[in-house]
Tab-separated table of C-alpha atoms (C1' of nucleotides) in Angstrom:
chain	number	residue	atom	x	y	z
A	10	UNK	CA	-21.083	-0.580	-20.328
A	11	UNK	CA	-20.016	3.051	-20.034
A	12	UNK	CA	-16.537	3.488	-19.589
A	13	UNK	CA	-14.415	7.368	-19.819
A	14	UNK	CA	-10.770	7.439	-20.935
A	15	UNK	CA	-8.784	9.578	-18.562
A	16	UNK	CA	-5.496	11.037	-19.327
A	17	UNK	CA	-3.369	12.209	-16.119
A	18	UNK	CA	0.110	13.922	-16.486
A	19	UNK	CA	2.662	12.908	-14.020
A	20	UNK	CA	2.397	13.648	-10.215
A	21	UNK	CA	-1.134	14.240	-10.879
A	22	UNK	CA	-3.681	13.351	-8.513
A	23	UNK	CA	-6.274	10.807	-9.679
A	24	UNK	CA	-8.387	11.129	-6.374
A	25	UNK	CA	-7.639	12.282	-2.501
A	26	UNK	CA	-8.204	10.225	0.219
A	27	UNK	CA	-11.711	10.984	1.773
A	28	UNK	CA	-13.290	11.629	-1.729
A	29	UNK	CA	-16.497	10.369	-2.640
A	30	UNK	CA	-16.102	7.146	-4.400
A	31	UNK	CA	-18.214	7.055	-7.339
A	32	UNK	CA	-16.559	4.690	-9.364
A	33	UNK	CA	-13.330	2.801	-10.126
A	34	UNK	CA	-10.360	2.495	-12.503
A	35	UNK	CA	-8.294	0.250	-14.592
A	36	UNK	CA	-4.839	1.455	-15.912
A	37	UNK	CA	-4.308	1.444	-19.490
A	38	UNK	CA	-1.303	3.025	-19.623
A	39	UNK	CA	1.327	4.594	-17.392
A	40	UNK	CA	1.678	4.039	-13.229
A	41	UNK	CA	-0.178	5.092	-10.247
A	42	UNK	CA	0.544	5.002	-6.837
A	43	UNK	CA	-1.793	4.681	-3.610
A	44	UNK	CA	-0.750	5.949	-0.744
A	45	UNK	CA	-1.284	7.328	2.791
A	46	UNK	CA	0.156	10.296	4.340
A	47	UNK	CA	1.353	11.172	8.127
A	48	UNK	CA	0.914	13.860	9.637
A	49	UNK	CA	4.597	14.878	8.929
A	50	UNK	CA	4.532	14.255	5.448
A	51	UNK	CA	5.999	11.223	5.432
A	52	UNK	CA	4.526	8.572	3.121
A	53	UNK	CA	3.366	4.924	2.718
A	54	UNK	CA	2.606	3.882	-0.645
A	55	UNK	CA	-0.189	1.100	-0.594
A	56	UNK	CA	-0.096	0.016	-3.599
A	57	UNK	CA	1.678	0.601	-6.994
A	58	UNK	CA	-0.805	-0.293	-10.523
A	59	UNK	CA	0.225	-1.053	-13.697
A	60	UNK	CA	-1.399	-1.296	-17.214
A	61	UNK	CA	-4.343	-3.984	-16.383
A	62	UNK	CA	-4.363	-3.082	-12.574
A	63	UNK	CA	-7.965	-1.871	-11.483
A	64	UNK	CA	-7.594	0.595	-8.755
A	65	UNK	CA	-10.398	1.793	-6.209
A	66	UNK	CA	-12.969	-0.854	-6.411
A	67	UNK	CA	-13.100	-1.465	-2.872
A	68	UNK	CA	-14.602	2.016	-2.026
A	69	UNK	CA	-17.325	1.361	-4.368
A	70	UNK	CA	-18.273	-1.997	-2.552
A	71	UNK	CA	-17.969	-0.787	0.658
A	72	UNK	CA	-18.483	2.616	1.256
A	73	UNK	CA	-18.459	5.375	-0.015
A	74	UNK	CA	-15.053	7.576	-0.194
A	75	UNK	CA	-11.565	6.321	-0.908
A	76	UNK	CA	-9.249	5.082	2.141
A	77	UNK	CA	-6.318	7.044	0.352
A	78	UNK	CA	-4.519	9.002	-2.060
A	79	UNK	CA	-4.044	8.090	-6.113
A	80	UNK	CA	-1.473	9.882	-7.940
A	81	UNK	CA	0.060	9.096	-11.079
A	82	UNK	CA	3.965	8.443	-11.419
A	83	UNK	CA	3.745	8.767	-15.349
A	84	UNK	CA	1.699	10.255	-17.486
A	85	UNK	CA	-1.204	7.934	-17.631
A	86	UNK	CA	-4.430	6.718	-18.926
A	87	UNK	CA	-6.838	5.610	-17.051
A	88	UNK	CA	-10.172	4.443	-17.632
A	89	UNK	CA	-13.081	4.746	-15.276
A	90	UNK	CA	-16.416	3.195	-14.498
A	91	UNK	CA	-19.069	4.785	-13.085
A	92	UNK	CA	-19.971	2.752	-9.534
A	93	UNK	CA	-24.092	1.765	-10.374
A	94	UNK	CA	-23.178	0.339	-13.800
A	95	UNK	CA	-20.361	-1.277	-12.264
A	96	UNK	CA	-22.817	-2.622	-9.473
A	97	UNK	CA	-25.239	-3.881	-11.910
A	98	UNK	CA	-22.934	-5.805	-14.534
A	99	UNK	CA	-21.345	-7.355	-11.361
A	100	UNK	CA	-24.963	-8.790	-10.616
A	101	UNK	CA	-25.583	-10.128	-14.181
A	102	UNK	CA	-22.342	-11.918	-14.262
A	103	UNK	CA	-21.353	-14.185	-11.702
A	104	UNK	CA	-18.185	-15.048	-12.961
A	105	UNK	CA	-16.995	-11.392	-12.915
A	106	UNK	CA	-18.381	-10.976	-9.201
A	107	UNK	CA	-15.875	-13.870	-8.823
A	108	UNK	CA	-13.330	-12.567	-10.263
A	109	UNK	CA	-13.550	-9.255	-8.563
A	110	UNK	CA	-13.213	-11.375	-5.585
A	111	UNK	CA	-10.190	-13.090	-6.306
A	112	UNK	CA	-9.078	-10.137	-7.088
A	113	UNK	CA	-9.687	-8.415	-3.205
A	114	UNK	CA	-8.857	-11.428	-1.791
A	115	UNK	CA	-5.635	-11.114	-3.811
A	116	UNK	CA	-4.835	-7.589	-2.531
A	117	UNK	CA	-5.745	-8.999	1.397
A	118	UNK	CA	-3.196	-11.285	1.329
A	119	UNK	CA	-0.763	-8.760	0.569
A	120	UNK	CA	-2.039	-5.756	2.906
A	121	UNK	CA	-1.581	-9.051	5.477
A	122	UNK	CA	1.903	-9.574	4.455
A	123	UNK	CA	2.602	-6.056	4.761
A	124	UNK	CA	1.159	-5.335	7.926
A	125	UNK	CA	3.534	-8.463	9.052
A	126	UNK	CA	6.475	-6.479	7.717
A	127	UNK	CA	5.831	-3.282	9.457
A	128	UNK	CA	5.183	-4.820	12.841
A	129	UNK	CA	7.010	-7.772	13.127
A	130	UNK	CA	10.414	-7.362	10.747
A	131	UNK	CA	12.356	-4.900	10.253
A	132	UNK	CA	13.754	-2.872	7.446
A	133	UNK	CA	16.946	-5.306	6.006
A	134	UNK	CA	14.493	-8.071	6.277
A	135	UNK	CA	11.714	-6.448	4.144
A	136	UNK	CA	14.101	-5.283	1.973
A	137	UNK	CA	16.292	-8.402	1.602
A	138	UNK	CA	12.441	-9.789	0.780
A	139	UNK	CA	11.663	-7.112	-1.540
A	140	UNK	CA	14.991	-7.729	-3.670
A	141	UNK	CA	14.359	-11.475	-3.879
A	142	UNK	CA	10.935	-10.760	-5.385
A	143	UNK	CA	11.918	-8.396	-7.558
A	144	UNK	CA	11.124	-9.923	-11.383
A	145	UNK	CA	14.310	-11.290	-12.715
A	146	UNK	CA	15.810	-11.616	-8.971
A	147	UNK	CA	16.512	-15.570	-10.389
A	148	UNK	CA	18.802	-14.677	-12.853
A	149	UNK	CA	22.655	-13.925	-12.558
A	150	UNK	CA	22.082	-10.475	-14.693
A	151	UNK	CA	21.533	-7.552	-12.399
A	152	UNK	CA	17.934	-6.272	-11.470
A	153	UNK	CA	16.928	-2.975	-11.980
A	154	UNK	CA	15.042	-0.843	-10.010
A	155	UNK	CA	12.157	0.382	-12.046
A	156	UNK	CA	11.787	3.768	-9.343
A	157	UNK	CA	13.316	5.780	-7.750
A	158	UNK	CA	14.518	4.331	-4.421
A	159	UNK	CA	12.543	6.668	-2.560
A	160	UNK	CA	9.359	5.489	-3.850
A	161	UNK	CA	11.223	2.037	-2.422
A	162	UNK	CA	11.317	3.859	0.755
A	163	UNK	CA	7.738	4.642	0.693
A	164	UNK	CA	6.441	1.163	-0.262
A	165	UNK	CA	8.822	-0.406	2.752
A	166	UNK	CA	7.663	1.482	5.408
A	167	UNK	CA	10.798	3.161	5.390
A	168	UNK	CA	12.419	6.970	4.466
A	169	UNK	CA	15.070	6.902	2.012
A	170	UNK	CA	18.074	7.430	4.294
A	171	UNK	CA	17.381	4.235	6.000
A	172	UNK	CA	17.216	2.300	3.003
A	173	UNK	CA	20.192	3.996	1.400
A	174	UNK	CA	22.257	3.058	4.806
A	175	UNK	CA	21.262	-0.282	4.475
A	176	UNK	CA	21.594	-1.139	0.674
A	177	UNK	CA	25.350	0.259	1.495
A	178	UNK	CA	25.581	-2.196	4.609
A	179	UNK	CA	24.293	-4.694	2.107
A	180	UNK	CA	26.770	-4.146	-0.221
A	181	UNK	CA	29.409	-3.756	2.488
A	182	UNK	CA	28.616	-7.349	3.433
A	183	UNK	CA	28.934	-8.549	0.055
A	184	UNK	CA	25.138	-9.512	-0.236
A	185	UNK	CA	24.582	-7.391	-3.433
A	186	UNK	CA	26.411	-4.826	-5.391
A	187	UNK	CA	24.289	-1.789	-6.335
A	188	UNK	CA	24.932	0.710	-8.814
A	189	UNK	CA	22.965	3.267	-9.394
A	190	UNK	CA	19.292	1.031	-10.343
A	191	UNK	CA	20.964	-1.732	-10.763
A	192	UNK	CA	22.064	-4.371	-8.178
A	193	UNK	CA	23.349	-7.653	-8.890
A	194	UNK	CA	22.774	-9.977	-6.474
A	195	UNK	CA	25.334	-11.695	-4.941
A	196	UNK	CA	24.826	-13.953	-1.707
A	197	UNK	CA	21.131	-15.698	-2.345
A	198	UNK	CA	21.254	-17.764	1.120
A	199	UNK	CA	22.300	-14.601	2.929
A	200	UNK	CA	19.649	-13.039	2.113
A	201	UNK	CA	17.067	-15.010	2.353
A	202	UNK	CA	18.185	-15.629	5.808
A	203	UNK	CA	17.747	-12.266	6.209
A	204	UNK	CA	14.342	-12.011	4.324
A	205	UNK	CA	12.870	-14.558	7.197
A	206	UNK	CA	14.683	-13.008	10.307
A	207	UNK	CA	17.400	-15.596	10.854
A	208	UNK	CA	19.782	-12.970	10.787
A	209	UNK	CA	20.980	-9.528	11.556
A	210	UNK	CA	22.837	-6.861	9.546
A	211	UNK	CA	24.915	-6.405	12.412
B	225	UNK	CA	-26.000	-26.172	1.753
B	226	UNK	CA	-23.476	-28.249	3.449
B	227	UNK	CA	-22.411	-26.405	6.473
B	228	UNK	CA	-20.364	-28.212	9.603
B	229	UNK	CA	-20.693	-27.228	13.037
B	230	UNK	CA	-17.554	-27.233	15.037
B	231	UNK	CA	-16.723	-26.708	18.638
B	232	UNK	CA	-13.464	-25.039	19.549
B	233	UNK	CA	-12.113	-24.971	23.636
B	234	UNK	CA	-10.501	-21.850	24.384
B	235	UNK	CA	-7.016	-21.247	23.582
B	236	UNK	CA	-6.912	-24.152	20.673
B	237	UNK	CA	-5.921	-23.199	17.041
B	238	UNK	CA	-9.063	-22.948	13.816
B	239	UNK	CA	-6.166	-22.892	11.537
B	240	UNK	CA	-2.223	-22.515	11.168
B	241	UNK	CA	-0.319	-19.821	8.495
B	242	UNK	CA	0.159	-21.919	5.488
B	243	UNK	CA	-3.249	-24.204	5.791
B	244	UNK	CA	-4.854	-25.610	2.905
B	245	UNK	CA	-8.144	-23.298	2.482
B	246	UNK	CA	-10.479	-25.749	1.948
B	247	UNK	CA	-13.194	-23.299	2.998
B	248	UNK	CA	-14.400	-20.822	5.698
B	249	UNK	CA	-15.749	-20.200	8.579
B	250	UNK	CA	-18.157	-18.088	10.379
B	251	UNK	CA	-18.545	-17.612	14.645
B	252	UNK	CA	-21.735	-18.400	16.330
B	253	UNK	CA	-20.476	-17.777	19.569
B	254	UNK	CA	-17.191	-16.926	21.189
B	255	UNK	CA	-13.938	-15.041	20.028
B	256	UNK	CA	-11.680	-15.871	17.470
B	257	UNK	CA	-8.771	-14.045	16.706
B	258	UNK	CA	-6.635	-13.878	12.990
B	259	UNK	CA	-2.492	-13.269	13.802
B	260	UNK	CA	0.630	-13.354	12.633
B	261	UNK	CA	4.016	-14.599	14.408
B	262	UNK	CA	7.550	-13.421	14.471
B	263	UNK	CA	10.174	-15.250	14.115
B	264	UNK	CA	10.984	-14.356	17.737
B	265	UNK	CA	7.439	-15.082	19.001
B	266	UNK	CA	6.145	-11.628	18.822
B	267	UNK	CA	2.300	-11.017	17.401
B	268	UNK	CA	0.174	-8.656	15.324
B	269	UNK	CA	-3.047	-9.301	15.276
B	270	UNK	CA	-5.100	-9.064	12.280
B	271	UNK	CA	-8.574	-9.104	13.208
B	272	UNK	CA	-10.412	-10.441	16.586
B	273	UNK	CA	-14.018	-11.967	15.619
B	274	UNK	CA	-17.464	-12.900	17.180
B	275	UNK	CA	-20.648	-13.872	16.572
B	276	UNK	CA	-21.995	-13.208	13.119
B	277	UNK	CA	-18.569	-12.922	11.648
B	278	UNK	CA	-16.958	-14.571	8.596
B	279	UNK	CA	-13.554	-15.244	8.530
B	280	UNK	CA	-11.387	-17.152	5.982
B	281	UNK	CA	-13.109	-16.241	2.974
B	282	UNK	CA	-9.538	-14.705	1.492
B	283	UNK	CA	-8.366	-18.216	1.418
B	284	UNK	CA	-11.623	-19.593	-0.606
B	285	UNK	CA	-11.681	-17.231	-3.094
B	286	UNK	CA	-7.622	-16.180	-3.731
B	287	UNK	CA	-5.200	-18.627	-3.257
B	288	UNK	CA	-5.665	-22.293	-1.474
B	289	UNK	CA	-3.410	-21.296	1.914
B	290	UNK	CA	-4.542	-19.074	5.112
B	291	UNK	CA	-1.874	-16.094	5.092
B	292	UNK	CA	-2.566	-16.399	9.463
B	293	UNK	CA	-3.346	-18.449	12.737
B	294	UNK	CA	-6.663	-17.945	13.567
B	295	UNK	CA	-6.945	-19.010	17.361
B	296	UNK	CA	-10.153	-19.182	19.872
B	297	UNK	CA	-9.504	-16.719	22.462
B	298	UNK	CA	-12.815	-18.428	24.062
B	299	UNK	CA	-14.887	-21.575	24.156
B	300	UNK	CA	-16.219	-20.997	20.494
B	301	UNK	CA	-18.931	-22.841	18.148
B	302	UNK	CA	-17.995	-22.375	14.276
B	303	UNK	CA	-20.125	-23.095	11.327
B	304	UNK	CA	-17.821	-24.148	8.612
B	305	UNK	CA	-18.397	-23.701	4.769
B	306	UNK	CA	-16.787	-26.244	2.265
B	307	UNK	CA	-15.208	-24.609	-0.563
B	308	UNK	CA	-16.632	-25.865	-3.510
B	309	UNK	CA	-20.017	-25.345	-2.604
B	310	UNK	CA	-19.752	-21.756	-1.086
B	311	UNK	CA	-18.385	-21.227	-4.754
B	312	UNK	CA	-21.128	-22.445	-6.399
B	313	UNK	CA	-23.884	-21.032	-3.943
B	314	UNK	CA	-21.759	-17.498	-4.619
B	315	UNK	CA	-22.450	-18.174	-8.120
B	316	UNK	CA	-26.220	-18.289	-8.497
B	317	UNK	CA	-27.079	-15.990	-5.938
B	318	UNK	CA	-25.579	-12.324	-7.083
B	319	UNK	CA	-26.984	-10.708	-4.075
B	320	UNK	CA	-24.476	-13.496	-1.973
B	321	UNK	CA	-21.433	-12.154	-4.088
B	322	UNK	CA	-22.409	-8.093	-3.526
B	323	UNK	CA	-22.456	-8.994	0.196
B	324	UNK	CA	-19.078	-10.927	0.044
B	325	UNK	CA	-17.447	-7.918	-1.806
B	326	UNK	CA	-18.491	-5.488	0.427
B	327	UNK	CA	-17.400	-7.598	4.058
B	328	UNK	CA	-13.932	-7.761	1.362
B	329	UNK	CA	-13.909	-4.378	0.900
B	330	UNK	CA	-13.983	-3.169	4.523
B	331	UNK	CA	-12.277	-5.210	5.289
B	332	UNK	CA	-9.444	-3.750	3.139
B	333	UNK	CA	-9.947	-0.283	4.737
B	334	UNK	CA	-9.559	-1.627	7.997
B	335	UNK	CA	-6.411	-3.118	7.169
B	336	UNK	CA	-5.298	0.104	4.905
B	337	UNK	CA	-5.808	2.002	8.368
B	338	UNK	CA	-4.052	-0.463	10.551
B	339	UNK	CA	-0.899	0.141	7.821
B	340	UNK	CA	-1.223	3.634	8.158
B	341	UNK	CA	-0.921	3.548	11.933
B	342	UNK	CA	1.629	0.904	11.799
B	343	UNK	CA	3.797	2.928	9.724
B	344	UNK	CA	2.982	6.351	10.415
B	345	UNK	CA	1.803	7.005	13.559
B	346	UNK	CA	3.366	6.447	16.611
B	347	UNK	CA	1.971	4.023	19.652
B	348	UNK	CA	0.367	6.705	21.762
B	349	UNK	CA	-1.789	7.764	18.878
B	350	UNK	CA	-3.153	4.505	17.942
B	351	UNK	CA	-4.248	4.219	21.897
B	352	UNK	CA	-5.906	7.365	21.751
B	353	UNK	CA	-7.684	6.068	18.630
B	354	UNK	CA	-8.446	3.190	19.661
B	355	UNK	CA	-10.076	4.736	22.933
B	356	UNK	CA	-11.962	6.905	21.245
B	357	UNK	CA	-13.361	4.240	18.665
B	358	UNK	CA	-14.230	1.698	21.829
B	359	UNK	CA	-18.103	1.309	21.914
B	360	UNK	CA	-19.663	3.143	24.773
B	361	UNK	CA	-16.337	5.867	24.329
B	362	UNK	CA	-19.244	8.733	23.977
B	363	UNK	CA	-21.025	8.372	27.175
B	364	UNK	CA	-19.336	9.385	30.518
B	365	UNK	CA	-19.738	6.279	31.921
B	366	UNK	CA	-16.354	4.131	32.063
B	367	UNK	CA	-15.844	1.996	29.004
B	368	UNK	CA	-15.088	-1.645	29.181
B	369	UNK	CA	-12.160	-3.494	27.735
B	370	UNK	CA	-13.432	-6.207	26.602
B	371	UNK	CA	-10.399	-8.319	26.064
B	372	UNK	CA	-6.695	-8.419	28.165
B	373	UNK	CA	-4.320	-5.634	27.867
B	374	UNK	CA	-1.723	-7.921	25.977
B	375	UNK	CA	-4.496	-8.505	23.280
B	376	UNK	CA	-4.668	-5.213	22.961
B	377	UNK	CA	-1.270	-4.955	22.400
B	378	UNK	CA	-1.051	-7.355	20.059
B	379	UNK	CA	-3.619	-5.100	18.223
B	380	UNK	CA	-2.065	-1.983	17.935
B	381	UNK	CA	1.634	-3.575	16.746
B	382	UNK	CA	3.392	-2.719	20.593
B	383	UNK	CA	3.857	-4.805	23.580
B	384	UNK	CA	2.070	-4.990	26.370
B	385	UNK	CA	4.944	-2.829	28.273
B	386	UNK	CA	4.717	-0.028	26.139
B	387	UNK	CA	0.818	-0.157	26.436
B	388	UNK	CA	1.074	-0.403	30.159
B	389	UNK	CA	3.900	2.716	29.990
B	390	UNK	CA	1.471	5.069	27.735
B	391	UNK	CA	-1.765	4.191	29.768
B	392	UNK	CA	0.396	5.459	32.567
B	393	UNK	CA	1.352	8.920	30.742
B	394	UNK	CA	-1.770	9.077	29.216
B	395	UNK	CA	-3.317	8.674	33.104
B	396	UNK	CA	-0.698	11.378	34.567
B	397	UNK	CA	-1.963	13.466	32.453
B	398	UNK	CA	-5.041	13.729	32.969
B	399	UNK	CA	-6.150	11.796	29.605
B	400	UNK	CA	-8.107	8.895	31.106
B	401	UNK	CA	-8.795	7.233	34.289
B	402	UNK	CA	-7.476	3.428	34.279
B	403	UNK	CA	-9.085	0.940	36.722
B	404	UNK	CA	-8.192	-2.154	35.582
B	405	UNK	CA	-9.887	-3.039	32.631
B	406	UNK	CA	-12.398	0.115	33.236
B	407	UNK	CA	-11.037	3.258	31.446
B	408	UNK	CA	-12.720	6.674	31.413
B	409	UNK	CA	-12.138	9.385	28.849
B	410	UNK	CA	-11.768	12.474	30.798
B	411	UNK	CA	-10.170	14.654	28.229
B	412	UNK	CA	-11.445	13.992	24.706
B	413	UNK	CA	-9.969	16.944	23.021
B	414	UNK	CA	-6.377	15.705	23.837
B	415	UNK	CA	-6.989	12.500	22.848
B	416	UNK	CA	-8.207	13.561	19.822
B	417	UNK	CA	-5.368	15.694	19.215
B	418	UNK	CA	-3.042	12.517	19.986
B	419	UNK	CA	-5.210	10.825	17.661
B	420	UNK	CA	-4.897	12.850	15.213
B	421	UNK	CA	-0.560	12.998	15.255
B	422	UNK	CA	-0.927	16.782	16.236
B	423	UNK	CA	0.453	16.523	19.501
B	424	UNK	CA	2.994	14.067	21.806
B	425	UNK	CA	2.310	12.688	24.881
B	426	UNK	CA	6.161	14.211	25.915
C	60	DC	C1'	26.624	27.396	-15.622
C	61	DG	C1'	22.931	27.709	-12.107
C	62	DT	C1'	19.199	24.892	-10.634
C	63	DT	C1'	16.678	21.058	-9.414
C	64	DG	C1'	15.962	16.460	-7.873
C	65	DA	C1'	17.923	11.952	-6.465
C	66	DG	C1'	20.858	9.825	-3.552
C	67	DT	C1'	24.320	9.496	0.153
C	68	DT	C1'	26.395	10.288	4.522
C	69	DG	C1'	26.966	12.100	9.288
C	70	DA	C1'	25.415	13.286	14.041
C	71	DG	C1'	22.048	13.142	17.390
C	72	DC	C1'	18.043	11.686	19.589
C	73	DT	C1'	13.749	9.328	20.694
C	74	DC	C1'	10.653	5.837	20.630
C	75	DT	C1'	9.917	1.449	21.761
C	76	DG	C1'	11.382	-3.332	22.277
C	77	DT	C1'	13.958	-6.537	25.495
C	78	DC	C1'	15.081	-8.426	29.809
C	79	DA	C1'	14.099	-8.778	34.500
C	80	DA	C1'	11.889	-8.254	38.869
C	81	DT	C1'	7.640	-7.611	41.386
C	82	DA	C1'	2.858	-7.553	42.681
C	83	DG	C1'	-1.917	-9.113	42.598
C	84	DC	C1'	-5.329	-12.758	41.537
C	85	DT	C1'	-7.158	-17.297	40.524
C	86	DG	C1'	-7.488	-21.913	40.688
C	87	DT	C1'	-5.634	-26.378	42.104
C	88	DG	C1'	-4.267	-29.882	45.000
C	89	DG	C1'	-2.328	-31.783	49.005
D	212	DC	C1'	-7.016	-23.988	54.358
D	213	DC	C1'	-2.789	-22.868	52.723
D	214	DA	C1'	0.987	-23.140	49.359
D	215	DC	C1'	2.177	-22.959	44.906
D	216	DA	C1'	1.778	-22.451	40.093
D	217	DG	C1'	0.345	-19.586	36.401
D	218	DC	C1'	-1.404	-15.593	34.345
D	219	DT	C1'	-2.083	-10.530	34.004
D	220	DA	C1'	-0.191	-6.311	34.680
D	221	DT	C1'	3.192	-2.934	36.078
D	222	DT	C1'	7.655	-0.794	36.512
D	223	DG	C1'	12.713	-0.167	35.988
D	224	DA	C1'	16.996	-0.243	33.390
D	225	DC	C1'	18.947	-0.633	29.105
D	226	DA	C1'	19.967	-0.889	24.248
D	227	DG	C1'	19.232	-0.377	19.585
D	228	DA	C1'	16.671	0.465	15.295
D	229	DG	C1'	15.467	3.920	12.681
D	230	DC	C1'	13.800	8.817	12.145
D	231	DT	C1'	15.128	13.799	11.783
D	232	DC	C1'	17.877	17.464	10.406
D	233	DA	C1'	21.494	18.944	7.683
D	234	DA	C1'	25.242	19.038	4.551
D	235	DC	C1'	27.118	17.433	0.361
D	236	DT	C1'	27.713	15.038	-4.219
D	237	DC	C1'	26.281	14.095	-8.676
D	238	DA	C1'	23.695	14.008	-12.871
D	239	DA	C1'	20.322	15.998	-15.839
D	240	DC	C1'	18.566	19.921	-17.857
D	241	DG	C1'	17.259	24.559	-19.339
DNA sequence: CGTTGAGTTGAGCTCTGTCAATAGCTGTGG
DNA sequence: CCACAGCTATTGACAGAGCTCAACTCAACG
């Protein structure tokens, strides 16, 4: 199968939303964000890939140009596959046409879940939610925050002075203690309670 | 292949949030439509579905649970697809699998859009969109809404006050003619331009 | 140092959700 | 045939979450 290695600097863009989408990627190394943009400027980021992440495969299935932006957060590299190849290995091997559909089925779930957030809870509760899931949120140690809370901002639904008011409610409350990246936290129950709307940050 | 046929009364549930996915479904007649709750009763709609279309194949082919409540908003007849054997007909017939990826994949847009309005565009503009996407929106003649105002609500992430309030503005102005569930377009241009985020219904 | 970017904080304002009352319509049952 | 219940829709009054604009701090860096 033909495959191109792609290198992309930081705060490149990989593609624009309305581009013609004439194949997909997989990370190999580095980050990349998908996002939309208003009208304003402000942003929502979609999704955020990792190493192993395939990105974009959806606008090869189903039409024809991407639904949003790709930029990279790090220097990356990517590697792409050309859409008809794609297409035709797909056909030849069930189990990978399987897979590929775990794999959308996978990233429904989670547009559904975040389409929940944005309509139906609001910010301390997607946040209290986000902080819970964060890897190593089950340990005493202290999380850290592996970007920059604005990026945080972006993937809540959220601008950063909202979510910088509310971390410091948070921490008024006692719920966490955040410094800097870091943030311990502190009252579980409290915010889980928060995480499924039980309560308010009053 | 084993497929069930299943008759739903109006108003009675397919499936609850949190259901074992023990396979899917698709309508042969009536309406079914995919939701989420609040915790203080409020709802976002997902996806509203007739005739001809799948739903609950996310379940089958990601994780065992459906992430919604799928209710029938009408007297409905379902044909329902076990699991396992959807699985294995995907499986020998790569043409099946294709299909299944693309419904996925637009399906993905569709929800990447309804973020993008959720989160970045305000409630007048996802009207105006929504006007202007309605079938029959490019003839002069009225169009039809097809299901109750509330629905609609539920669809664009408001209540049906706020829909009723911007219909209103939206009628003052000169935007549209409202006659109970008829609505013409009488000024596409604005609409557009709401649409679009470049202007405010003020 | 000056500059740049991240993060925080304050003040103000607007959108939109909540609660409540009302009106119109439909179907049911006495 | 009428009264009443129930649903859809509308409108008013109100409150609050969160966005915008702006100033300021702080750390990193050339």
């Amino acid at each position: 199968m033909i495959a191109v290695e792609h290198s992309v600097p930081a705060g490149a863009a990989v593609f624009s939303e309305g581009d013609e989408g004439t194949g997909f990627y997989v990370v190999l190394e580095g980050r990349v964000k998908i996002f939309k943009l208003s009208a304003e400027g402000r942003e929502q980021i979609l999704h955020l890939f990792g190493p192993g992440d395939p990105f974009g495969e959806a606008a090869v299935f189903a039409g024809r140009h991407f639904p949003a932006n790709a930029v990279a957060l790090a220097p990356s590299r990517l590697l792409f596959f050309p859409r008809a190849a794609f297409v035709d290995l797909v056909t030849r091997r069930p189990s990978l046409a399987l897979g590929m559909l775990a794999v959308l089925s996978r990233r429904l779930h989670r547009f559904a879940r975040l389409i929940e957030d944005l309509s139906l809870r609001e910010v301390p509760g997607r946040l209290a939610a986000y902080l819970l899931a964060l890897p190593g949120a089950g340990s005493a140690a202290p999380v850290v925050l592996e970007i920059p809370k604005a990026q945080i901002a972006g993937l809540l639904g959220t601008t950063p002075e909202t979510l910088s008011r509310i971390l410091r409610k948070m921490s008024d409350r006692g719920l966490v203690r955040v410094d800097g990246p870091r943030i311990r936290i502190l009252d579980r129950p409290a915010l889980e309670d928060l995480a499924a709307g039980e309560t308010r940050l009053a």
